[in-house]
Short mmCIF file of C-alpha atoms and ligand atoms in Angstrom, two decimals:
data_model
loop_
_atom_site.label_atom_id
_atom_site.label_comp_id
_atom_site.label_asym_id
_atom_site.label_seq_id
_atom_site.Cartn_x
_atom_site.Cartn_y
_atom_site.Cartn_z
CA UNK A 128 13.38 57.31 -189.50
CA UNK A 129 14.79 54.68 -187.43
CA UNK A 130 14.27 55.32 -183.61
CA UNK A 131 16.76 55.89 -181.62
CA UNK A 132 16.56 53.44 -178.93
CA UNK A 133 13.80 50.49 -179.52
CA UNK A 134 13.04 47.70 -177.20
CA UNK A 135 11.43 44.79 -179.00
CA UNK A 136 9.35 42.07 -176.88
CA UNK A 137 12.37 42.49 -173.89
CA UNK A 138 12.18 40.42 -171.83
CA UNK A 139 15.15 40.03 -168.82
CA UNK A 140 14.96 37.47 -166.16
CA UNK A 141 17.82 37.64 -164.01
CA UNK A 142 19.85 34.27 -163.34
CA UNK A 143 21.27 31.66 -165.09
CA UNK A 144 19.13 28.68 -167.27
CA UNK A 145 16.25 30.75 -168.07
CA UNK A 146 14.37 28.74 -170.58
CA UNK A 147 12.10 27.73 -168.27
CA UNK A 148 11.34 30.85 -166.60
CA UNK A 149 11.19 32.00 -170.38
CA UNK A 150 9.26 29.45 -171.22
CA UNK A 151 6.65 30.35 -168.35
CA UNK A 152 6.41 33.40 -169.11
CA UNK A 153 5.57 32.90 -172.78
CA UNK A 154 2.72 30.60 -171.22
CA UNK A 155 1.00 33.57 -169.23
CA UNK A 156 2.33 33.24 -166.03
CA UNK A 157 2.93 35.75 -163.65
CA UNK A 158 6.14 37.48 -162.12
CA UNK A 159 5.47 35.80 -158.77
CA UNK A 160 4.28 32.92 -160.49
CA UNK A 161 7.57 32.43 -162.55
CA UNK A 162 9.28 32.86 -159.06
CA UNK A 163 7.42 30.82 -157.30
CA UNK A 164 8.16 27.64 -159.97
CA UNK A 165 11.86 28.77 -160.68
CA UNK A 166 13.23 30.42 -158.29
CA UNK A 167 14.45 33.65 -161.12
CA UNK A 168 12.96 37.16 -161.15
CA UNK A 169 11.17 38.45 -164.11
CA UNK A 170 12.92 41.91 -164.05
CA UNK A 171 11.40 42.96 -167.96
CA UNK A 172 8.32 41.72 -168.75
CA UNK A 173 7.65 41.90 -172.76
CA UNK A 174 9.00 45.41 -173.10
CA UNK A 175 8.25 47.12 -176.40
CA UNK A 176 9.06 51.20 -176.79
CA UNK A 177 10.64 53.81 -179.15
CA UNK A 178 12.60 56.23 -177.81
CA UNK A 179 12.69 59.20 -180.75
CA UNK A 180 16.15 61.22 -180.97
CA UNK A 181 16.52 63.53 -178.96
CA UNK A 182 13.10 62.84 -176.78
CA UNK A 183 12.90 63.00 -173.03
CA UNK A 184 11.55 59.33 -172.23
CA UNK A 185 10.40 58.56 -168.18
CA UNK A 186 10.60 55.06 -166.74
CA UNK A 187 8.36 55.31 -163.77
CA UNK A 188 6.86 53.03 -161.53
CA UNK A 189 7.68 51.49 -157.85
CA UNK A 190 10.45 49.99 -156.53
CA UNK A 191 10.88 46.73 -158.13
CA UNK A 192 8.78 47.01 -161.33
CA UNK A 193 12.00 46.90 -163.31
CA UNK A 194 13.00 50.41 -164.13
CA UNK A 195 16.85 50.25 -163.72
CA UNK A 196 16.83 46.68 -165.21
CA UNK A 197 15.16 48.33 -168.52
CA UNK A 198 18.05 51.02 -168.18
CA UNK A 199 20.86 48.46 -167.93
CA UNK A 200 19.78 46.71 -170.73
CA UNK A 201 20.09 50.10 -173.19
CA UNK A 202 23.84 50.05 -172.86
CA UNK A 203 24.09 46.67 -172.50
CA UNK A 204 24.83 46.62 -168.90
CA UNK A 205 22.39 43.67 -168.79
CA UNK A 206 21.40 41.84 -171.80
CA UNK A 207 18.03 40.36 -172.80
CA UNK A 208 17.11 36.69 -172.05
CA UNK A 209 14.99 36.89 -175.31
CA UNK A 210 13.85 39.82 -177.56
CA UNK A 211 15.47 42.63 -178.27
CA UNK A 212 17.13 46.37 -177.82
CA UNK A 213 18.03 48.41 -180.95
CA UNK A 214 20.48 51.85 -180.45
CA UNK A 215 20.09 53.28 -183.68
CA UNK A 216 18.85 50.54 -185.40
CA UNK A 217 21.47 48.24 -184.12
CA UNK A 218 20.81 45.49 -181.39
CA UNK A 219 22.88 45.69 -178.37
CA UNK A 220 22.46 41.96 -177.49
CA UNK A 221 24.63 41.19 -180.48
CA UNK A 222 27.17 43.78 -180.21
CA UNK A 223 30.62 42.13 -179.30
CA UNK A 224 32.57 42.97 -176.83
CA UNK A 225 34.56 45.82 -178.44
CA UNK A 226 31.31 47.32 -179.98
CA UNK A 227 29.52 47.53 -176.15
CA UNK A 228 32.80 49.23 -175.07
CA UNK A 229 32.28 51.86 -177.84
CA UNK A 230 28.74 51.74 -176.90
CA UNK A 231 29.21 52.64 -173.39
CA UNK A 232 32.35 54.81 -173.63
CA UNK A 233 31.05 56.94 -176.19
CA UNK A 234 27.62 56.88 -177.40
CA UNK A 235 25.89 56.33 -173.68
CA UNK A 236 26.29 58.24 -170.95
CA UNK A 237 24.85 56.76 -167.58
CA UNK A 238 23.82 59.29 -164.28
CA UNK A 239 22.99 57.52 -160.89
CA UNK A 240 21.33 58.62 -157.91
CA UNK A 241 24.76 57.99 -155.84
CA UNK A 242 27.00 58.66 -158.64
CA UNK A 243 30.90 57.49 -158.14
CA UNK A 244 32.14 60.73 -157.19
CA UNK A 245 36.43 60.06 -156.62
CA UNK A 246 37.15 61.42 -153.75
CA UNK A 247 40.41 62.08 -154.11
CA UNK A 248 40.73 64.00 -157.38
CA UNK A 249 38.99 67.35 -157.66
CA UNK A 250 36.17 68.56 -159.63
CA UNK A 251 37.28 69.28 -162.63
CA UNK A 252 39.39 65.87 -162.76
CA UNK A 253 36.54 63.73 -161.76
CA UNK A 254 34.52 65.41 -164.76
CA UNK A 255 37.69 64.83 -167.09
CA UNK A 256 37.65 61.04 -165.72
CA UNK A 257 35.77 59.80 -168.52
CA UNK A 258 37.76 61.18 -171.30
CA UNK A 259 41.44 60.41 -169.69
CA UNK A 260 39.95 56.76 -169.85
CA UNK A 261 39.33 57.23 -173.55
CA UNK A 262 43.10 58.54 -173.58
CA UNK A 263 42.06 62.23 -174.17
CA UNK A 264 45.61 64.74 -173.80
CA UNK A 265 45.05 66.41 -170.23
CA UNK A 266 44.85 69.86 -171.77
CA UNK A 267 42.05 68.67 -174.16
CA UNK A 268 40.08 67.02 -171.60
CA UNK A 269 40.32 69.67 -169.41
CA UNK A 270 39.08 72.27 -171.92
CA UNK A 271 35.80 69.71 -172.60
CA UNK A 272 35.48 69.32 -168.68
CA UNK A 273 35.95 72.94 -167.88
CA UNK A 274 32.92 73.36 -170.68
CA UNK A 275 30.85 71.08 -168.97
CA UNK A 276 30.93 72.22 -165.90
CA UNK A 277 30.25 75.89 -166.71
CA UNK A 278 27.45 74.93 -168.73
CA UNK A 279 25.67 72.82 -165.32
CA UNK A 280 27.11 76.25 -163.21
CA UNK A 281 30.01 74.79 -161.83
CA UNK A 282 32.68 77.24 -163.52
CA UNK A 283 33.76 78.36 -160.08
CA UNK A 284 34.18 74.77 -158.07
CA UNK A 285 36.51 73.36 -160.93
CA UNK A 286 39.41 73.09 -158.33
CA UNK A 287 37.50 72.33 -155.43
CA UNK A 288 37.32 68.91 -153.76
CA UNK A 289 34.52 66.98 -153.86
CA UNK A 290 33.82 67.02 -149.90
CA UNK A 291 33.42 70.79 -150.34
CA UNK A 292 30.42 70.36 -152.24
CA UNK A 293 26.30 70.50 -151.46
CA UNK A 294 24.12 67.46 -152.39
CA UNK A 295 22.82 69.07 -155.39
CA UNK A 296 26.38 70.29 -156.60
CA UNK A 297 27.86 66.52 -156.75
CA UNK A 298 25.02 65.69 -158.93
CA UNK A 299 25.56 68.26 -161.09
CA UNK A 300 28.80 67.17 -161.45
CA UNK A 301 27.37 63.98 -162.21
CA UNK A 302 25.58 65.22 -164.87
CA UNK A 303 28.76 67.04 -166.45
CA UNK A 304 30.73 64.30 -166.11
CA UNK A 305 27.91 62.35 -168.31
CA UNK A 306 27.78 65.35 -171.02
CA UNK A 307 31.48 66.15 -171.25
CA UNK A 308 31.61 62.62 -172.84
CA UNK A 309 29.39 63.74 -175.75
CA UNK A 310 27.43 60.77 -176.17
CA UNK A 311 23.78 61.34 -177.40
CA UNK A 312 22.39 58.91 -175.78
CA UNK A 313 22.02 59.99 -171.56
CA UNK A 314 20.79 57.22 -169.05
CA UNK A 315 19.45 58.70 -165.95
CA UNK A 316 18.52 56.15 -163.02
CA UNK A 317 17.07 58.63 -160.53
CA UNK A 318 19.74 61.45 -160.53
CA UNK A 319 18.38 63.57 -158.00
CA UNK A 320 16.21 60.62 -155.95
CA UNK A 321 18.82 61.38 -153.32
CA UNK A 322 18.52 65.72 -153.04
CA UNK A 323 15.92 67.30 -150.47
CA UNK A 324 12.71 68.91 -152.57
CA UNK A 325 13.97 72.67 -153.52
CA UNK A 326 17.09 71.39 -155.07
CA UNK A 327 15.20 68.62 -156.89
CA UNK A 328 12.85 71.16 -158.53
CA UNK A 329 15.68 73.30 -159.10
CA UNK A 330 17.58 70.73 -161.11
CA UNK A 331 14.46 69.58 -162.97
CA UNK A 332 14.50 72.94 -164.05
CA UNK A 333 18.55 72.83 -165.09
CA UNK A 334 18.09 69.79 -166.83
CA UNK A 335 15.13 71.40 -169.25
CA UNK A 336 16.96 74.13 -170.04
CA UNK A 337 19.93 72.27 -170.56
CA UNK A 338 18.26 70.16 -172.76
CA UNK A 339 16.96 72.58 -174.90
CA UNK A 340 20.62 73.22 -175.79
CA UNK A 341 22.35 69.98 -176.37
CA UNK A 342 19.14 68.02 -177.15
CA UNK A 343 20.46 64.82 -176.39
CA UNK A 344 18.24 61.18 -175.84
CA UNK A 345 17.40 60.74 -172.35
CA UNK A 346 15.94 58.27 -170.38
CA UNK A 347 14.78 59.30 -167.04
CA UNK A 348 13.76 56.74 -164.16
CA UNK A 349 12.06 58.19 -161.10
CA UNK A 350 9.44 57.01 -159.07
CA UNK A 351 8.50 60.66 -158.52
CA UNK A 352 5.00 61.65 -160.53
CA UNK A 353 5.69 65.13 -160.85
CA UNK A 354 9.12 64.51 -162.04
CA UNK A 355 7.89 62.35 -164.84
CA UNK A 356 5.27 64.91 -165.72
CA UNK A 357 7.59 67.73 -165.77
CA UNK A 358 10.32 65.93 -167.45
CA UNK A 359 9.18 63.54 -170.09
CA UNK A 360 8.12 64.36 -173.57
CA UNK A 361 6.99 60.81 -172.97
CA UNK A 362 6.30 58.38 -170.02
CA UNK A 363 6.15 55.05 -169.74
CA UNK A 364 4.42 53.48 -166.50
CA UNK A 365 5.95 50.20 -165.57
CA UNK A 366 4.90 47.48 -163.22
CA UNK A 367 6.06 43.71 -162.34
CA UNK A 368 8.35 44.53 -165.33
CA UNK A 369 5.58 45.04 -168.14
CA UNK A 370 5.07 48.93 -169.22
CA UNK A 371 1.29 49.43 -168.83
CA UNK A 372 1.23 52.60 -170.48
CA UNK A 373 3.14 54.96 -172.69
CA UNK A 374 1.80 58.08 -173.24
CA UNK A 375 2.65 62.27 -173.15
CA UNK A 376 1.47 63.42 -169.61
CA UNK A 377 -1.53 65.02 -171.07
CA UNK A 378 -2.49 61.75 -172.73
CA UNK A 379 -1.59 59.63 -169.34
CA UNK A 380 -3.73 61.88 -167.04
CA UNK A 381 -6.96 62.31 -169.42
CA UNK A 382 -6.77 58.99 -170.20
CA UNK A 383 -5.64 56.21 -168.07
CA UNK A 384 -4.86 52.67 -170.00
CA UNK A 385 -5.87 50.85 -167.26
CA UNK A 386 -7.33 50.83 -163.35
CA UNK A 387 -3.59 50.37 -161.92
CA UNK A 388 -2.85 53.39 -163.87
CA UNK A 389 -5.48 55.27 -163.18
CA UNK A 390 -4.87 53.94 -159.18
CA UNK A 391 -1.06 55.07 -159.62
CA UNK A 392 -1.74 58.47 -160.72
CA UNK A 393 -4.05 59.24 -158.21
CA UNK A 394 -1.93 57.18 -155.42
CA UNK A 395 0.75 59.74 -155.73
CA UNK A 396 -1.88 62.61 -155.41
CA UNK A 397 -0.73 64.07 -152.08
CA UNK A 398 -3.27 65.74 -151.49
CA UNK A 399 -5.25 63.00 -150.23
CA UNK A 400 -2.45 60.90 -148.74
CA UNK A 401 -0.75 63.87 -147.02
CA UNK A 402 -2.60 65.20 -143.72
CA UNK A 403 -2.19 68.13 -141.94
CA UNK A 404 0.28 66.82 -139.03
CA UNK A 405 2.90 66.26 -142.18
CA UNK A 406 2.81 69.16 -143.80
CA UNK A 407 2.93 70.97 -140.94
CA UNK A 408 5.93 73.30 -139.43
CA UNK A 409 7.26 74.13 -136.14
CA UNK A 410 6.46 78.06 -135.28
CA UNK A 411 9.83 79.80 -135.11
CA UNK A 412 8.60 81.36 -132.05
CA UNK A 413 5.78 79.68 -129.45
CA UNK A 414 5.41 80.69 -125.75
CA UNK A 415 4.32 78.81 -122.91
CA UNK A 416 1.32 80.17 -120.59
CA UNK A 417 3.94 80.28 -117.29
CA UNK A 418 6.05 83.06 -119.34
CA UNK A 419 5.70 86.82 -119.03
CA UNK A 420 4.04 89.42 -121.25
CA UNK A 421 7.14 91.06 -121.76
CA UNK A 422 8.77 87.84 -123.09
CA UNK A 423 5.99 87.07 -125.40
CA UNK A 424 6.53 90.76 -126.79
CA UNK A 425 9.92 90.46 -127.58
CA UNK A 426 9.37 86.89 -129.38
CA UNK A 427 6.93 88.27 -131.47
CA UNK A 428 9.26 91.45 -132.38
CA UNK A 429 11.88 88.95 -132.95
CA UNK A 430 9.87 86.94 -135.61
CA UNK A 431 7.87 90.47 -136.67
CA UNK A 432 4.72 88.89 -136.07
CA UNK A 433 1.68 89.78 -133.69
CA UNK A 434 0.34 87.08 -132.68
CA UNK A 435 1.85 83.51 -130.78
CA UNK A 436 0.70 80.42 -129.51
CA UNK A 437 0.58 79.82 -126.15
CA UNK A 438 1.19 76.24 -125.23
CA UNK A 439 1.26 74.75 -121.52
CA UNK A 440 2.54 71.81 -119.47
CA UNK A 441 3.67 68.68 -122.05
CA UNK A 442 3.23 70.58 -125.51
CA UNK A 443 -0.89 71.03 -124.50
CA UNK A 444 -2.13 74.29 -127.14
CA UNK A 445 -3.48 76.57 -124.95
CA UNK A 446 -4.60 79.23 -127.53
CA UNK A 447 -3.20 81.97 -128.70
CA UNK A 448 -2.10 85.71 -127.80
CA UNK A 449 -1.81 88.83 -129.80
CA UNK A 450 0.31 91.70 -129.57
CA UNK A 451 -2.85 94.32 -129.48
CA UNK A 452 -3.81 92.16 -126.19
CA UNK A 453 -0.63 92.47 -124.65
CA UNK A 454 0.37 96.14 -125.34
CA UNK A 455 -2.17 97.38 -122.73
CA UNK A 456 -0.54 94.71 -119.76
CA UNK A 457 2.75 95.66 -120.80
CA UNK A 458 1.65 99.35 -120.17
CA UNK A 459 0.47 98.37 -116.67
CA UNK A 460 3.33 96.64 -115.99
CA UNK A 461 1.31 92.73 -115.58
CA UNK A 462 3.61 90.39 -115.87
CA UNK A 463 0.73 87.31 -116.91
CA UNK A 464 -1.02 86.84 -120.21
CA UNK A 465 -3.36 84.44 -118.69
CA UNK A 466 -6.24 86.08 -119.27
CA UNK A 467 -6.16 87.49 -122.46
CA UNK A 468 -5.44 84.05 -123.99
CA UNK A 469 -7.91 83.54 -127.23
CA UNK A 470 -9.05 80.51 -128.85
CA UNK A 471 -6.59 79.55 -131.49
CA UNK A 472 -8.24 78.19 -134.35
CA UNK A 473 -7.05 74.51 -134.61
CA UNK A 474 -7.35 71.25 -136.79
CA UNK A 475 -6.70 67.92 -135.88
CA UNK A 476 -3.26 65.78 -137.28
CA UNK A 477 -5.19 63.59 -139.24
CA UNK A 478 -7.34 65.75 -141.39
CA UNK A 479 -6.11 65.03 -145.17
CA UNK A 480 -5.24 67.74 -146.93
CA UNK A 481 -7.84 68.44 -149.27
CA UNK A 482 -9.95 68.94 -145.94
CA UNK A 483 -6.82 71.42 -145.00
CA UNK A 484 -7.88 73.79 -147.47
CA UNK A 485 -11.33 75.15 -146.61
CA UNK A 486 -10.60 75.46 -142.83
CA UNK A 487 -7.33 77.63 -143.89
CA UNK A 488 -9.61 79.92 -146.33
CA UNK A 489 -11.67 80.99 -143.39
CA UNK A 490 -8.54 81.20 -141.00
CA UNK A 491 -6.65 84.56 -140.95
CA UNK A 492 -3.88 83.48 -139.16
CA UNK A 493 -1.82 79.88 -138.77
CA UNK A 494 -4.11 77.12 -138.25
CA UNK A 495 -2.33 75.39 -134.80
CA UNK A 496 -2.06 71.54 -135.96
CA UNK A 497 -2.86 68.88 -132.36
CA UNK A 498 -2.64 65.43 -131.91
CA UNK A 499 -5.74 63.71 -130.40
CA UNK A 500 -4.45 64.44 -126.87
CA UNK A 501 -4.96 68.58 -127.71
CA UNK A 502 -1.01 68.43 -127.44
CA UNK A 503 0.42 71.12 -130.24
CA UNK A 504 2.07 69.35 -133.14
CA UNK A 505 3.31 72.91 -135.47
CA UNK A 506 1.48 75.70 -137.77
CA UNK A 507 -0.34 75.38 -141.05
CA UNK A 508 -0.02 78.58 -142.84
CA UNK A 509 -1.03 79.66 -146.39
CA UNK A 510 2.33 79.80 -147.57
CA UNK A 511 2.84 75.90 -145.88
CA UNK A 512 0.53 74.76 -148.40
CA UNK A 513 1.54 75.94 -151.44
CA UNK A 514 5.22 74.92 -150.57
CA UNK A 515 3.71 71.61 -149.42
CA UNK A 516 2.00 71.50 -153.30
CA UNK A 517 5.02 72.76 -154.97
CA UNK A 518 6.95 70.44 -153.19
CA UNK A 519 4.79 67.53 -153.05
CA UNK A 520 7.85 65.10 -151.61
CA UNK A 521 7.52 67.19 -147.91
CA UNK A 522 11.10 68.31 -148.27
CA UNK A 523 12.83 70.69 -145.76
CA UNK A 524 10.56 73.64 -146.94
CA UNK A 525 11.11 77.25 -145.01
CA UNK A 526 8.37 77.87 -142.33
CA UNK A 527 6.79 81.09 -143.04
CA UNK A 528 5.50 82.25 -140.02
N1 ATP B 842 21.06 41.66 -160.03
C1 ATP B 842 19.85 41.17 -159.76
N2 ATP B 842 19.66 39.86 -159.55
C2 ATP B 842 18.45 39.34 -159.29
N3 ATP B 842 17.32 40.09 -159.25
C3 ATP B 842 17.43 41.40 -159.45
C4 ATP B 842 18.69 42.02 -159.71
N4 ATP B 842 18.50 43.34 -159.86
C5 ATP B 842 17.19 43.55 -159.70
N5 ATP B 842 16.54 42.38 -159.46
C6 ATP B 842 15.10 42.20 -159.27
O1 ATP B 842 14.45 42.60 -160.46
C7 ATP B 842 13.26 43.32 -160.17
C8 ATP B 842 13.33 44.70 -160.82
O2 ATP B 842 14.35 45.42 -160.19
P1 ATP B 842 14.81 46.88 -160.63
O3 ATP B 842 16.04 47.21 -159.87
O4 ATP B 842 14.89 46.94 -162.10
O5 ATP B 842 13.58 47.75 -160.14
P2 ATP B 842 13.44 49.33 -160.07
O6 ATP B 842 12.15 49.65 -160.71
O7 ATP B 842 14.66 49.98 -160.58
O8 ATP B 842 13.30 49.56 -158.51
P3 ATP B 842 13.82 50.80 -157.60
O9 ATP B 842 12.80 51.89 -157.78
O10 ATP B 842 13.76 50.21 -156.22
O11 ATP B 842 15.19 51.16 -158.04
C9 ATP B 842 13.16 43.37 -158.68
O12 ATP B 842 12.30 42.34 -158.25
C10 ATP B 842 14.56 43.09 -158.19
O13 ATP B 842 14.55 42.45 -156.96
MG1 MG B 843 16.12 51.19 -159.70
#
């Protein structure tokens, strides 16, 4: 069975007479080598992949190592300086011009991170764009695009303009606009790079199930780890333009091909790079030491919680007060807290995270986060850490205090 996208020995160096840059690179040299000599990039270095119909296949690596130059050279966006890239068995770099048009117009579908939304034409026309282009009849395209959209759970926004939509929303409009075209091949440069960390998971989770049902080809580039491992059937792991390893996550994580590998999976492990002053929240409630028992009462009822911190002059954690402590004051009418303030069990900004975990098994409550001055910085609470896991990214998580 022919695959159906194959990249054979690509190599793309971007700018015109190549052959020496070509020619270096065939010698050994290095990216910043070939620069250094010639002046040209090395965007693909020696590429070689199969992409299996309809497989989920991740480009990942960091910015720079060539990801979306791979990508553009799959629909012929870009077009190798030597070697070569097959769609179904055919090699784009020979396709003439009317044959790439076909190509891209009906076999490929691309998805950016800041897709062209028009701003002017509402949903359901920007989704239909595609196929009027193609010369579709309005009704027809409208029927496909109406499809489309209900299947990414749109239905309801057809006639809506495209201001009037979240983040998340215009990429999902993105992605209908890519699938009412009905190629099989989808090209995904970081389609949801841009949304905040709920959403992303969220449409991670779209895209699966979505994919399930139309079982299209898709390559996926993201520089997010846990995207790549939930995503790809298969990932490749690119840097200065070569792919150092392809591989099913399992296969990646037991067995790294090499030490940047094994460096780049564990780089990405937040859990060490992440400390506790990150992944921490503001309280939805604190009170300062000059404010009255009765105050501190009603914040807690407000927040239906018993206990607060009590912080004083510049942000300084003073400790902490419960709601047992201050019933009795309230009772006699004392307007200060002062002297039922506890020790609030604390950890400093800079303790990584894996260090986070043991102090917040032994801590009933919210550990108080500080900087080095003892000035209060926000709350660690179970809950923080598991959305800070789940998340991973640090996005705009809830604070569950
Ligand atoms: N049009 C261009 N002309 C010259 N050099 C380019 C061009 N586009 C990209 N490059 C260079 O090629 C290399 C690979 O770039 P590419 O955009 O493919 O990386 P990427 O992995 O997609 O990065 P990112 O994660 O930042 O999107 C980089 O060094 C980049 O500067
Ligand atoms: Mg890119």
């Amino acid at each position: 069975m022919t695959a159906k996208i194959e990249a054979k020995n690509l190599v793309k160096i971007y700018g015109n007479n190549t052959g020496e840059a070509l020619e270096l690179f065939n010698q050994g040299y290095s990216r910043s080598e070939i620069l250094k000599q010639t002046g040209l990039t090395l965007g693909v270095a020696g590429a070689n992949f199969e992409v299996a119909e309809g497989e989920i296949f991740v480009l990942i690596g960091l910015s720079g190592s060539g990801k979306s130059t791979l990508l553009r050279c799959i629909n012929g966006l870009l077009m190798p300086t030597s070697g070569s890239l097959l769609v179904d068995g055919n090699a784009v770099e020979k396709m003439g011009g009317k044959e790439l048009r076909r190509l891209r117009g009906e076999r490929i579908s691309m998805v950016f991170q800041h897709f062209a939304i028009l701003p002017n034409r509402n949903i359901i026309d920007n989704v239909a764009f595609g196929l009027e282009l193609r010369g579709v009849e309005r009704e027809a395209r409208w029927a496909e695009a109406s499809e489309a959209l209900d299947s990414v759970g749109l239905g309801d926004w057809k006639n809506k303009m495209p201001q009037e939509l979240s983040g998340g929303m215009k990429q999902r409009v993105g992605l209908a606009r890519a699938l009412v075209m009905e190629s099989d091949i989808l090209l995904m440069d970081e389609p949801f790079g841009a949304l905040d960390a709920l959403i992303r998971a969220e449409m991670q989770e779209e895209l699966l199930t979505l994919q399930r049902e139309i079982k299209k080809t898709v390559v996926f580039v993201t520089h997010d780890l846990d995207e790549a491992l939930r995503l790809g059937d298969r990932i490749a792991i690119m840097r200065d333009g070569a792919i150092e390893q392809i591989g099913t996550a399992d296969e990646i994580l037991a067995e790294p091909a090499n030490e940047y590998v094994e460096q780049f999976l564990t780089g990405i492990d937040v859990s060490k790079i992440l400390d506790a002053a990150s992944i921490s929240k503001w309280p939805r409630e604190l009170v300062r030491d000059s404010e009255s028992v009765s105050v501190a009462l009603h914040r807690m009822k407000k927040t239906d919680t018993d206990y607060l911190f009590v912080t004083g002059q510049r942000r300084k954690l003073v400790g902490m007060i419960t709601r047992d402590d201050l019933l009795p004051l309230s009772k006699k009418r004392q307007t200060s807290f002062k002297d039922v303030i506890r020790e609030a069990n604390t950890i400093p900004g800079d303790t990584i995270m894996r260090d986070v975990f043991p102090e917040l098994r032994h801590s009933e409550r919210a550990l108080a986060v500080v900087d080095e001055n003892g000035r209060f910085l926000g709350v660690i609470t179970h809950n923080t850490l598991v959305e800070s896991l789940d998340e991973r990214k640090g996005g705009d998580g809830i604070a569950e205090l």
